Coordinates of C-alpha atoms in Angstrom, one line a residue:
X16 CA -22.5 126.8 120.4
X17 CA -22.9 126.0 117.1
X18 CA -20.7 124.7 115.0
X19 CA -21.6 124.9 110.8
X20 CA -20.6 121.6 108.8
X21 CA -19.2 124.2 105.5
X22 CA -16.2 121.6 105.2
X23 CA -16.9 117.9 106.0
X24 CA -13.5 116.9 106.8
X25 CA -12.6 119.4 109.2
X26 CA -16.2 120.2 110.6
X27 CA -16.0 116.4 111.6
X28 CA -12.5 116.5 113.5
X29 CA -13.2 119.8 115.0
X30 CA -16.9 119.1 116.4
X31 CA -15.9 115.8 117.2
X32 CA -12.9 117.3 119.3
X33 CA -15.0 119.6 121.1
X34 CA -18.5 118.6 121.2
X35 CA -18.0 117.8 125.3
X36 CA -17.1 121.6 125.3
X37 CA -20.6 123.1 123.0
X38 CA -22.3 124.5 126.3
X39 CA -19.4 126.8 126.6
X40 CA -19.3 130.5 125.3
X41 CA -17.0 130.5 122.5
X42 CA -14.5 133.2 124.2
X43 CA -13.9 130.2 126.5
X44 CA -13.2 127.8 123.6
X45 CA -11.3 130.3 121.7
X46 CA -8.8 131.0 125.0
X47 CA -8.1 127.4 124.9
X48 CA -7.6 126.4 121.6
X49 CA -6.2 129.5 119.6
X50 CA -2.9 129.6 121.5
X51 CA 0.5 129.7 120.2
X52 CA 1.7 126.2 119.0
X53 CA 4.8 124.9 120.5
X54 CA 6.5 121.5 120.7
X55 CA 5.6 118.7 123.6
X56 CA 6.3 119.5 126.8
X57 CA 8.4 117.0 129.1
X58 CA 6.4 117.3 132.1
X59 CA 8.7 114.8 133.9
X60 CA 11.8 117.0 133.3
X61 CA 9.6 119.8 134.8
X62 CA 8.7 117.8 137.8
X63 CA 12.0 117.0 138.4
X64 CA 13.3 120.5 138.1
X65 CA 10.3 121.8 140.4
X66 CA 11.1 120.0 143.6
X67 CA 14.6 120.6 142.9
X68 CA 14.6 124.0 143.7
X69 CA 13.4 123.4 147.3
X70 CA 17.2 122.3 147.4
X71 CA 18.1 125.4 146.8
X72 CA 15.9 127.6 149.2
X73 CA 17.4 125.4 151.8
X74 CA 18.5 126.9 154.8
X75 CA 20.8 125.3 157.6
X76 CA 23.6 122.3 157.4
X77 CA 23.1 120.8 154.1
X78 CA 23.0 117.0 153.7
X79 CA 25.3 114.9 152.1
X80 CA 23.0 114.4 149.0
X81 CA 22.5 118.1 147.9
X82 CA 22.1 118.6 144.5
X83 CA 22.3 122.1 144.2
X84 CA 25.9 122.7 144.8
X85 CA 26.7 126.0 144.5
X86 CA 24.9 126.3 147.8
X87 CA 26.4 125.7 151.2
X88 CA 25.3 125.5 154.8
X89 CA 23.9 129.0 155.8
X90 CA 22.0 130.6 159.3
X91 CA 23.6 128.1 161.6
X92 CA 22.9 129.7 164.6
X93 CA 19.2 130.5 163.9
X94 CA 17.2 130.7 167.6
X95 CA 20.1 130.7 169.4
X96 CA 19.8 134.6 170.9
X97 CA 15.9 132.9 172.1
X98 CA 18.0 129.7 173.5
X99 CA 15.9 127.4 170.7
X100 CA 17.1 125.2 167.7
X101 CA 15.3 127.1 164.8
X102 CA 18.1 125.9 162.2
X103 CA 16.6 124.5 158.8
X104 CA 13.8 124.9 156.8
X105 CA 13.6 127.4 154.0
X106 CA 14.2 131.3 152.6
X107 CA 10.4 131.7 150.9
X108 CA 12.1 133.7 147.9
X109 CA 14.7 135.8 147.1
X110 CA 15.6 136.8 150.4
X111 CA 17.3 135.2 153.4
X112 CA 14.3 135.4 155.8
X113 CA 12.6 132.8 157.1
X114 CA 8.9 133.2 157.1
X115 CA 6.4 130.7 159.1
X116 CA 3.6 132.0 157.2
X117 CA 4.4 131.3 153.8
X118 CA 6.8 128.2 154.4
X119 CA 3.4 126.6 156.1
X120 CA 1.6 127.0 153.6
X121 CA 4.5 125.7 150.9
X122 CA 4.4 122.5 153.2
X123 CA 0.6 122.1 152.9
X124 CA 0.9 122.3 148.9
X125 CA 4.0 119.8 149.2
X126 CA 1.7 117.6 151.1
X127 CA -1.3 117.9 148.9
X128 CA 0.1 117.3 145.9
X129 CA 1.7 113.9 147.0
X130 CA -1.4 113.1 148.3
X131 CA -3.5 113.7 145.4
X132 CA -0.3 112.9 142.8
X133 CA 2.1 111.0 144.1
X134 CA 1.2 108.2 142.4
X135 CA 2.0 110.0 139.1
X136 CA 5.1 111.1 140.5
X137 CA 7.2 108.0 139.8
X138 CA 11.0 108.4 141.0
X139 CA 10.3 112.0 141.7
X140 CA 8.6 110.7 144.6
X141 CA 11.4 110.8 147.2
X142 CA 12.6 113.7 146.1
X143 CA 9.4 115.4 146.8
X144 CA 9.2 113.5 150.4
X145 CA 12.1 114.5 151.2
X146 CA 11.5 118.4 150.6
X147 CA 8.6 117.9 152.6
X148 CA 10.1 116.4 155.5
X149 CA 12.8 119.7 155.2
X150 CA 9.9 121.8 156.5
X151 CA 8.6 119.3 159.0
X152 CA 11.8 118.8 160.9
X153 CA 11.6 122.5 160.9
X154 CA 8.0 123.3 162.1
X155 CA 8.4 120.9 164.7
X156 CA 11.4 122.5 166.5
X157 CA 9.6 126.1 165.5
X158 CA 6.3 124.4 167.8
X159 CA 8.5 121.8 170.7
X160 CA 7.1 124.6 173.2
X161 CA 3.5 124.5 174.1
X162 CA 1.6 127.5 173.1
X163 CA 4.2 129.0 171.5
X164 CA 5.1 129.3 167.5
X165 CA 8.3 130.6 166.0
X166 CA 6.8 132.6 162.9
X167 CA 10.2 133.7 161.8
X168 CA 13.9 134.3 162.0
X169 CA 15.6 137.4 160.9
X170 CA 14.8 140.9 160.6
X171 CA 13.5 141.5 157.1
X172 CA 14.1 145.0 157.1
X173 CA 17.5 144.7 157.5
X174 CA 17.6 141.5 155.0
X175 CA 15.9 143.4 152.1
X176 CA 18.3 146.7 152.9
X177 CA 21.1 144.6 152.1
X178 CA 22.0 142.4 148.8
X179 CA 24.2 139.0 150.0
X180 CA 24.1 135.5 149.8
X181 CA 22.7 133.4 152.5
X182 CA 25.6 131.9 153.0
X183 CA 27.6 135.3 154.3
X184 CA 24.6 136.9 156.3
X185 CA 25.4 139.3 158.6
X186 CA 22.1 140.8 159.5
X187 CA 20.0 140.5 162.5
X188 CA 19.0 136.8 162.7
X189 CA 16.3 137.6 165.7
X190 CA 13.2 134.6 166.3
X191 CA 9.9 135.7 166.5
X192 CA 6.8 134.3 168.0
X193 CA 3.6 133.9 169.3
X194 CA 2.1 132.9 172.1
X195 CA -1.1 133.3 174.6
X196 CA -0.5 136.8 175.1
X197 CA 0.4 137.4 171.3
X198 CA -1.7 134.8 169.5
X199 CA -1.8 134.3 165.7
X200 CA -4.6 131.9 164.7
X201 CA -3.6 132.4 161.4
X202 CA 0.1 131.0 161.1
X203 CA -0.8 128.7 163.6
X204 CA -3.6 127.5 162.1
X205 CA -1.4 127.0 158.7
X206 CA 1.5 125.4 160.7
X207 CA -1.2 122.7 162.2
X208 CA -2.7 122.2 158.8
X209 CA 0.7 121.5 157.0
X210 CA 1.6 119.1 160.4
X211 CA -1.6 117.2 159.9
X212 CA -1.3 117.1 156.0
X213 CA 2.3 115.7 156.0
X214 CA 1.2 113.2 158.3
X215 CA -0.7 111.6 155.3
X216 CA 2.8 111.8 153.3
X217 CA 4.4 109.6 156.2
X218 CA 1.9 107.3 157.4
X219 CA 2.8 104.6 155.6
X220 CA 6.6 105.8 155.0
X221 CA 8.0 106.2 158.5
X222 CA 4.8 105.4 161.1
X223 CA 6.6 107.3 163.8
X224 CA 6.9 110.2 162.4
X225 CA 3.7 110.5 161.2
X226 CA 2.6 109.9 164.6
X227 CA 4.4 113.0 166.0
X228 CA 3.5 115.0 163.1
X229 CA -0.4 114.4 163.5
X230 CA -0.2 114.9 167.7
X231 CA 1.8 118.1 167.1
X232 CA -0.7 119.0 164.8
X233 CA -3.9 119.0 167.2
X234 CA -1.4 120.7 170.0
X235 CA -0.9 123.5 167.4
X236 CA -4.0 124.0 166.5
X237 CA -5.9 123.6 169.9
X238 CA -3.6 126.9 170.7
X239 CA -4.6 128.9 167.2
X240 CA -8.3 128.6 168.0
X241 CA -7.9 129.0 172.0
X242 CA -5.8 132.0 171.5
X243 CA -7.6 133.6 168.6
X244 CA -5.8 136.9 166.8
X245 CA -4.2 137.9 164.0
X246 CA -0.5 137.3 164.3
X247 CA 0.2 140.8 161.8
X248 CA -1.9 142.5 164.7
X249 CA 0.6 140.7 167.2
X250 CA 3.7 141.6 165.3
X251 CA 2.6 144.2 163.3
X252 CA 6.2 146.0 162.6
X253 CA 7.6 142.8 161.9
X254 CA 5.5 141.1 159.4
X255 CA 4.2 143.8 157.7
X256 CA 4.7 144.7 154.9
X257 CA 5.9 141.6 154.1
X258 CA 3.2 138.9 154.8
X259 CA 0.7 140.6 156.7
X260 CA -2.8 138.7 157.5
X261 CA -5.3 140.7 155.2
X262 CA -7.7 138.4 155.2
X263 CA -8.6 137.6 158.4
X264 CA -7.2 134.2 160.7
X265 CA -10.7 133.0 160.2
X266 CA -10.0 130.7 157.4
X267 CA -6.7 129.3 158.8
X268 CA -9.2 128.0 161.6
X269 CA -11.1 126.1 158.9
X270 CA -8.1 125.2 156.7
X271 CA -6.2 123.2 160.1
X272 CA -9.8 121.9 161.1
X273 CA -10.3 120.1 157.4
X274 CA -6.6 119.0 157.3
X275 CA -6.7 117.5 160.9
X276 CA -10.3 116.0 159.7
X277 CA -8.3 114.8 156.8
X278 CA -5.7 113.1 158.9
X279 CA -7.2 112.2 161.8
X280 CA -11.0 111.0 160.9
X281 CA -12.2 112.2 164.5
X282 CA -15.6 113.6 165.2
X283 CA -14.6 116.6 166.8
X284 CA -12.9 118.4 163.6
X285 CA -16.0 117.5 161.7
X286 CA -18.3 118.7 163.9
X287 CA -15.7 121.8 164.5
X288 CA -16.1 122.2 160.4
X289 CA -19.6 121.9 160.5
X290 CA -20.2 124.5 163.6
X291 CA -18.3 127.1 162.5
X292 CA -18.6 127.0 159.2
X293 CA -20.7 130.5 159.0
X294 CA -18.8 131.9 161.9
X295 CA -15.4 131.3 159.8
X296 CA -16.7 132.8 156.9
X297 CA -16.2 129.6 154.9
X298 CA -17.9 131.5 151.9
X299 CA -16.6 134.1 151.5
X300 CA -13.9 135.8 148.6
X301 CA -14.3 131.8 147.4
X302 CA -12.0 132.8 144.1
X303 CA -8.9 133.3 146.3
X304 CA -7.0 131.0 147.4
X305 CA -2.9 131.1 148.7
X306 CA -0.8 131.7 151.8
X307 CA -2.9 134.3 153.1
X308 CA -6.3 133.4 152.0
X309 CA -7.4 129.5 152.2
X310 CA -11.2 129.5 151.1
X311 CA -11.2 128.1 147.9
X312 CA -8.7 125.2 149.2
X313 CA -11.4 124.4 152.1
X314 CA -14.2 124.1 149.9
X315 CA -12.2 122.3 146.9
X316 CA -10.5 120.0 150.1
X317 CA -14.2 119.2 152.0
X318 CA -16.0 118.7 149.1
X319 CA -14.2 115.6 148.1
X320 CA -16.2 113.6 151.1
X321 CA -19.5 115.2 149.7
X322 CA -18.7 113.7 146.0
X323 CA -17.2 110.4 147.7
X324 CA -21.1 110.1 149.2
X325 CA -20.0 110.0 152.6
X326 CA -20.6 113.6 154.0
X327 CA -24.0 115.5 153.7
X328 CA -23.3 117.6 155.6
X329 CA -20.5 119.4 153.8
X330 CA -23.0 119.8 150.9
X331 CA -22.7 123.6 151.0
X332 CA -19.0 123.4 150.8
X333 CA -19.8 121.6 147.7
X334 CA -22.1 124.4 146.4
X335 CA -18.9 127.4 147.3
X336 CA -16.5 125.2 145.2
X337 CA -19.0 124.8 142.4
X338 CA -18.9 128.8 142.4
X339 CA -15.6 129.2 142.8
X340 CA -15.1 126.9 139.8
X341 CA -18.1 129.0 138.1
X342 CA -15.7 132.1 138.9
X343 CA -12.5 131.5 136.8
X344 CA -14.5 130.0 133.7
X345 CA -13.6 132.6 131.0
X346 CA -17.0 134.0 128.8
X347 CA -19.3 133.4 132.0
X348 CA -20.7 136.7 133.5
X349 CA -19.4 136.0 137.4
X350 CA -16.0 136.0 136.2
X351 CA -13.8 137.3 139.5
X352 CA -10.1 136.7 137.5
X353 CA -8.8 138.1 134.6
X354 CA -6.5 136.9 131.1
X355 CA -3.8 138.1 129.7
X356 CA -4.2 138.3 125.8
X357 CA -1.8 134.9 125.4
X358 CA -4.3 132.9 128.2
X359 CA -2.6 133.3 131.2
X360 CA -5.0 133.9 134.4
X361 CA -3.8 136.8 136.0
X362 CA -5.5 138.6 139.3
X363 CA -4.3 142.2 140.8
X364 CA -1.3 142.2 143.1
X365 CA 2.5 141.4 143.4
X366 CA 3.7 137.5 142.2
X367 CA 0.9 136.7 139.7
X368 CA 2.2 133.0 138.7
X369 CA 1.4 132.0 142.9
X370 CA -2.4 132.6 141.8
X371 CA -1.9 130.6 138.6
X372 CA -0.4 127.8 140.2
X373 CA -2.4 127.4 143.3
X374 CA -6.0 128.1 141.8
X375 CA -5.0 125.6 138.9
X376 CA -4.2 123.4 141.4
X377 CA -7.7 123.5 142.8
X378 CA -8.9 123.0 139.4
X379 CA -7.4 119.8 138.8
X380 CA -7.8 118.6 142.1
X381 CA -12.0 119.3 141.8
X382 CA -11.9 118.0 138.3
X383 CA -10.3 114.2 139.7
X384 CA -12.8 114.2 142.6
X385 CA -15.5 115.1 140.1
X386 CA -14.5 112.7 137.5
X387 CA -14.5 109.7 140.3
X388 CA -18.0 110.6 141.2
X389 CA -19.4 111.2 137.4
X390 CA -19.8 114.2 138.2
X391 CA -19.8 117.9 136.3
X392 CA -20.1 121.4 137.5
X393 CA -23.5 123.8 137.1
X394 CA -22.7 127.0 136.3
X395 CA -26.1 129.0 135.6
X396 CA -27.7 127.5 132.6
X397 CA -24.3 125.8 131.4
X398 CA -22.5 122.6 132.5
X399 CA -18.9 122.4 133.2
X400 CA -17.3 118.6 132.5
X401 CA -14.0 118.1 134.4
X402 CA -12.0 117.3 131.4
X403 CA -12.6 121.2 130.7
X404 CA -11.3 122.0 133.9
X405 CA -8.2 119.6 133.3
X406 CA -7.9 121.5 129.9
X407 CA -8.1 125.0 131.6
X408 CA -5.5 123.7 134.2
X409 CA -3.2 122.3 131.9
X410 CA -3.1 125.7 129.8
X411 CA -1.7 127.8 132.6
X412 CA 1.1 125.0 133.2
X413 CA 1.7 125.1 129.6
X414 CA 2.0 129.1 129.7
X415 CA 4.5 128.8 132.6
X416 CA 6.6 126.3 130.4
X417 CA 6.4 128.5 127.4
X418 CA 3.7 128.5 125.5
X419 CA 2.7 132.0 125.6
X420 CA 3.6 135.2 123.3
X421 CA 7.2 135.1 124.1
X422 CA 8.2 131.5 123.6
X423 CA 9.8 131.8 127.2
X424 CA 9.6 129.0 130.3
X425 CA 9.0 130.5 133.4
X426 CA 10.9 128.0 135.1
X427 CA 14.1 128.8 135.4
X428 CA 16.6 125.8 134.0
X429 CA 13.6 124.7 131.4
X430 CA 13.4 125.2 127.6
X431 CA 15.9 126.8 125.8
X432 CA 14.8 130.6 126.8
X433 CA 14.0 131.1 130.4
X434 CA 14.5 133.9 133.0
X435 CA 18.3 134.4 133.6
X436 CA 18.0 137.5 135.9
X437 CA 16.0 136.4 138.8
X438 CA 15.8 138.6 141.7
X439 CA 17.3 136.2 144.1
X440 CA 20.3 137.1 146.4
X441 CA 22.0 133.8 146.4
X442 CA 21.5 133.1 142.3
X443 CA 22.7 136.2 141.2
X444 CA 26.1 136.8 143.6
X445 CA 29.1 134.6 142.7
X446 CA 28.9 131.2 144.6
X447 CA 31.4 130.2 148.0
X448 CA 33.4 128.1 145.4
X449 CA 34.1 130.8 142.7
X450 CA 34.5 133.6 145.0
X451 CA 35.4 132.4 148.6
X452 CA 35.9 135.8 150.4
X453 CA 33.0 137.1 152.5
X454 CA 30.6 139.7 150.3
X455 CA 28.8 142.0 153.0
X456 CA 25.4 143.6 153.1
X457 CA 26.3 146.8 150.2
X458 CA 29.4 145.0 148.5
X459 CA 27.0 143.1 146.7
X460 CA 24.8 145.5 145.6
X461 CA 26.7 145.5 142.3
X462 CA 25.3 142.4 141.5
X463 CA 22.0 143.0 141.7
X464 CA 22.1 146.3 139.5
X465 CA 24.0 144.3 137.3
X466 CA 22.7 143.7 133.7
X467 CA 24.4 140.2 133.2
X468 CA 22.5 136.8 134.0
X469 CA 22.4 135.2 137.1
X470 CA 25.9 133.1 137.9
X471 CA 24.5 130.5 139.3
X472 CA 21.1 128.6 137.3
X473 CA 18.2 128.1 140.0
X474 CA 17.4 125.4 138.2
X475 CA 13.3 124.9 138.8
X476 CA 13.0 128.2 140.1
X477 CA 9.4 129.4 138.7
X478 CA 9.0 133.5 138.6
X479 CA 6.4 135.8 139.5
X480 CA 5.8 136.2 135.7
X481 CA 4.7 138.6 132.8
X482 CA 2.3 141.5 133.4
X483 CA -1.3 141.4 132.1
X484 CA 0.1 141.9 128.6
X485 CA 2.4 139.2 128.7
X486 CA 5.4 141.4 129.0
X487 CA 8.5 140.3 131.0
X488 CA 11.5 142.4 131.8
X489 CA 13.6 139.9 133.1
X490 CA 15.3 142.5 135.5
X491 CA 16.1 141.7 139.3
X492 CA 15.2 145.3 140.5
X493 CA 11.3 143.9 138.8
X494 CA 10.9 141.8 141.6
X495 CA 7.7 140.9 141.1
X496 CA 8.3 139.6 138.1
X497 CA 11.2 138.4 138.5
X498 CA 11.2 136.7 142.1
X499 CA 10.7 133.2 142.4
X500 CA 9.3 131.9 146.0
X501 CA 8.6 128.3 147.3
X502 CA 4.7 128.7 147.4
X503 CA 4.6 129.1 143.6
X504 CA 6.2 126.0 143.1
X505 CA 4.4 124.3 145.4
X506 CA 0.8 123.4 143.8
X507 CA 3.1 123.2 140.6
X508 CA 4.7 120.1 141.7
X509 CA 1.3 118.5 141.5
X510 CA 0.3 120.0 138.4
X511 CA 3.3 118.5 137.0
X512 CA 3.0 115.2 138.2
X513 CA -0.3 114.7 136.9
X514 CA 0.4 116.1 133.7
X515 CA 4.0 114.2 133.8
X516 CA 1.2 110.8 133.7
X517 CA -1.7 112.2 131.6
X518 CA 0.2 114.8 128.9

């Protein structure tokens, strides 16, 4: 790229801004820097916003220190018609299921981004512990059985057939599972990956716990790879539609493997890595990464040791991040994602912003481990630096705060434009304080067709987000624009935390 000196002035600040940047295309530059101009964002306020939503997917008796108060204690009897305590944990989105699947996963990205940034967290930190330790409590009563999983509560047919709060259900609240005769590597691999990764959280924090976290961790996942399946295979009419396995429990293997490497340091999950690592497939789709497909996260998550010098033998674990990386660079020719004219990285499917958030997440996490190492990533004939990838990173999180065509936030309770209709049963129905009286399954279907905003402010809640034109309807029946869910603001609360330190 070159850049012609016609005015001295300017030429100077502007090559001298971007000289780090002249092996890019200029499409890349141009995504980057020709954006619409807004004021500072108060990354703090959106950390603090972020992990307050967990607060309110909550399910179960609610603590004392609740912050979200137009929520109250819901699905106190959950596991009771299978004798078991499943009470707790948290409704993934807009519905009043509980999902193993996706709430595993949401605990992983908890974990990781405390792990990572947590240090940039600063009084946020406890409040982001604290909605990790919401899904442990739960994950360990959903595995206190040997072999067994609980992989969800409630029928989801009948949830999403009715429109109430979580607080009045009155739907089928049946528990789920699987077991040696009905394996599911796949959630059971996540579950043991987000018991070894919180481990890390509490080591130092509460010893104990941490302790039980990490042993239940190699119980679970000694079961996932013993009993190897598919749990959509093993519960088919249950989990499908909804979070079916498409991509194979192969990955999960990997994904609890490297966490439980993470945590534990033993031999045995290296060598595990290391000997299955064709078998697993730890190659392949490497530009996807979320609840149901962890490549990208295995690759970016191993190839930490290999910068850190102390693991050869993850070297080609290395070489898939450096193409994943290679794959969402904008102007390169093995692009595998797309843009949305405003910048924001958008791929095919339902719930775009959980793809924004979770593969910026793997951005910024590669570009601190390559930083430490002084290192940058090849990408044919051009070199990426980290601060690029920082820059790329911090442009989706600025999109989802609102700097993007329509001047809106994406979080809900941030900026002074933001979503108002979400498609979520317990924002948009009048709260137990201002309307006491049970509302059954159709009574509050009126609220959802309803064209007025959202009683009750979600504060934190981040949407699924504009089309690829960077259109938003703001309309609950849209729900996947406008449904928020726990595993997109998950790898957001590290985002934010960095950013929060290094605007």
């Amino acid at each position: 790229l070159s850049l012609p000196a016609r005015n001295g002035a300017k030429c100077s600040i502007f090559c001298s801004r971007f000289r780090h940047f002249a092996s890019l295309p200029v499409l890349f530059l141009l995504l980057l820097t020709l954006r619409p101009i807004v004021a500072f964002h108060d990354y703090h306020d959106a950390l603090r916003k972020s992990i307050l939503f967990f607060e309110g997917q909550r399910s179960g008796k609610l603590p004392p220190d609740q912050r979200i108060k137009w929520r109250r204690d819901s699905a106190l009897h959950d596991g009771s018609t299978a004798g078991v305590d499943l009470t707790g944990g948290y409704y993934d989105a807009g519905d009043n299921v509980k999902f193993g699947f996706p709430m595993a996963f949401t605990t992983t990205m908890l974990s990781w981004s405390i792990i990572d940034f947590g240090k940039n967290m600063g009084p946020e930190l406890k409040n982001a512990v604290k909605s990790v330790r919401w899904a442990t409590d739960y994950l360990l009563k959903a595995t206190a059985i040997p072999d067994v999983v609980y992989v969800q509560v409630g029928d989801a047919f009948s949830d999403h057939n009715c429109w109430e709060r979580p607080e009045d259900m009155d739907t089928q609240r049946t528990a789920y599972k699987i077991d040696r005769s009905h394996p599911g590597s796949d959630v059971a691999g996540e579950t043991a990956a987000a018991l070894a990764a919180a481990s890390i959280v509490f080591r130092s924090r509460d010893p104990a716990y941490s302790r039980m976290l990490l042993n239940r961790a190699v119980r679970v996942f000694e079961f996932a790879d013993r009993y190897r399946g598919a749990y959509s295979n093993s519960l088919f009419h249950v989990v499908c539609p909804f979070y079916c396995d498409v991509n194979g429990y192969q990955d999960e293997l990997l994904w609890g493997a490297a966490w439980l490497h993470k945590a534990s340091r033993r031999r045995q999950y290296r060598e595990y890595i290391v000997r299955n690592e064709v078998v697993l497939r730890a190659g392949d789709t490497i530009n996807e990464f979320g609840w149901d497909n962890k490549h990208a996260g295995i690759n970016v998550l191993v190839s930490k040791e290999v910068l850190m010098g102390k693991a050869e033998y993850f070297e080609s674990f290395k070489q898939n991040a450096d193409e994943f990386i290679c794959s969402l660079l904008p102007g390169l020719s093995n692009l595998q994602v797309q843009y949305s004219p405003g910048g924001l990285l958008f791929k095919a499917g339902g719930s775009n912003m959980q793809h924004v958030t979770s593969l910026s997440f793997l951005l910024l996490s590669y570009s601190n481990y390559l930083s430490h190492a002084n290192k940058a990533v090849p990408c044919g004939q051009k070199t990426v630096s980290p601060a690029l990838l920082k820059q790329l990173a911090k442009r989706q999180v600025d999109y989802i705060l609102g700097d993007n065509p329509l001047r809106m936030s994406y979080m809900v309770g941030y900026g002074s434009r933001y979503p108002r209709r979400i498609h979520h049963r317990g924002s948009s129905i009048p709260s137990v304080a201002a309307h006491p009286a049970h509302i059954s399954c159709k009574a509050g279907s009126p609220y959802f067709l309803s064209s007025n905003p959202n009683p009750n402010t979600l504060v934190g809640a981040v949407v699924g987000g504009p089309n690829r034109s960077d259109a938003f309807p703001d309309s609950r029946p849209f729900f996947q624009e406008s449904e928020p869910t726990t595993y997109i603001n998950a790898p957001l609360v590290g985002l934010l935390a960095f950013f929060s330190a290094h605007p």
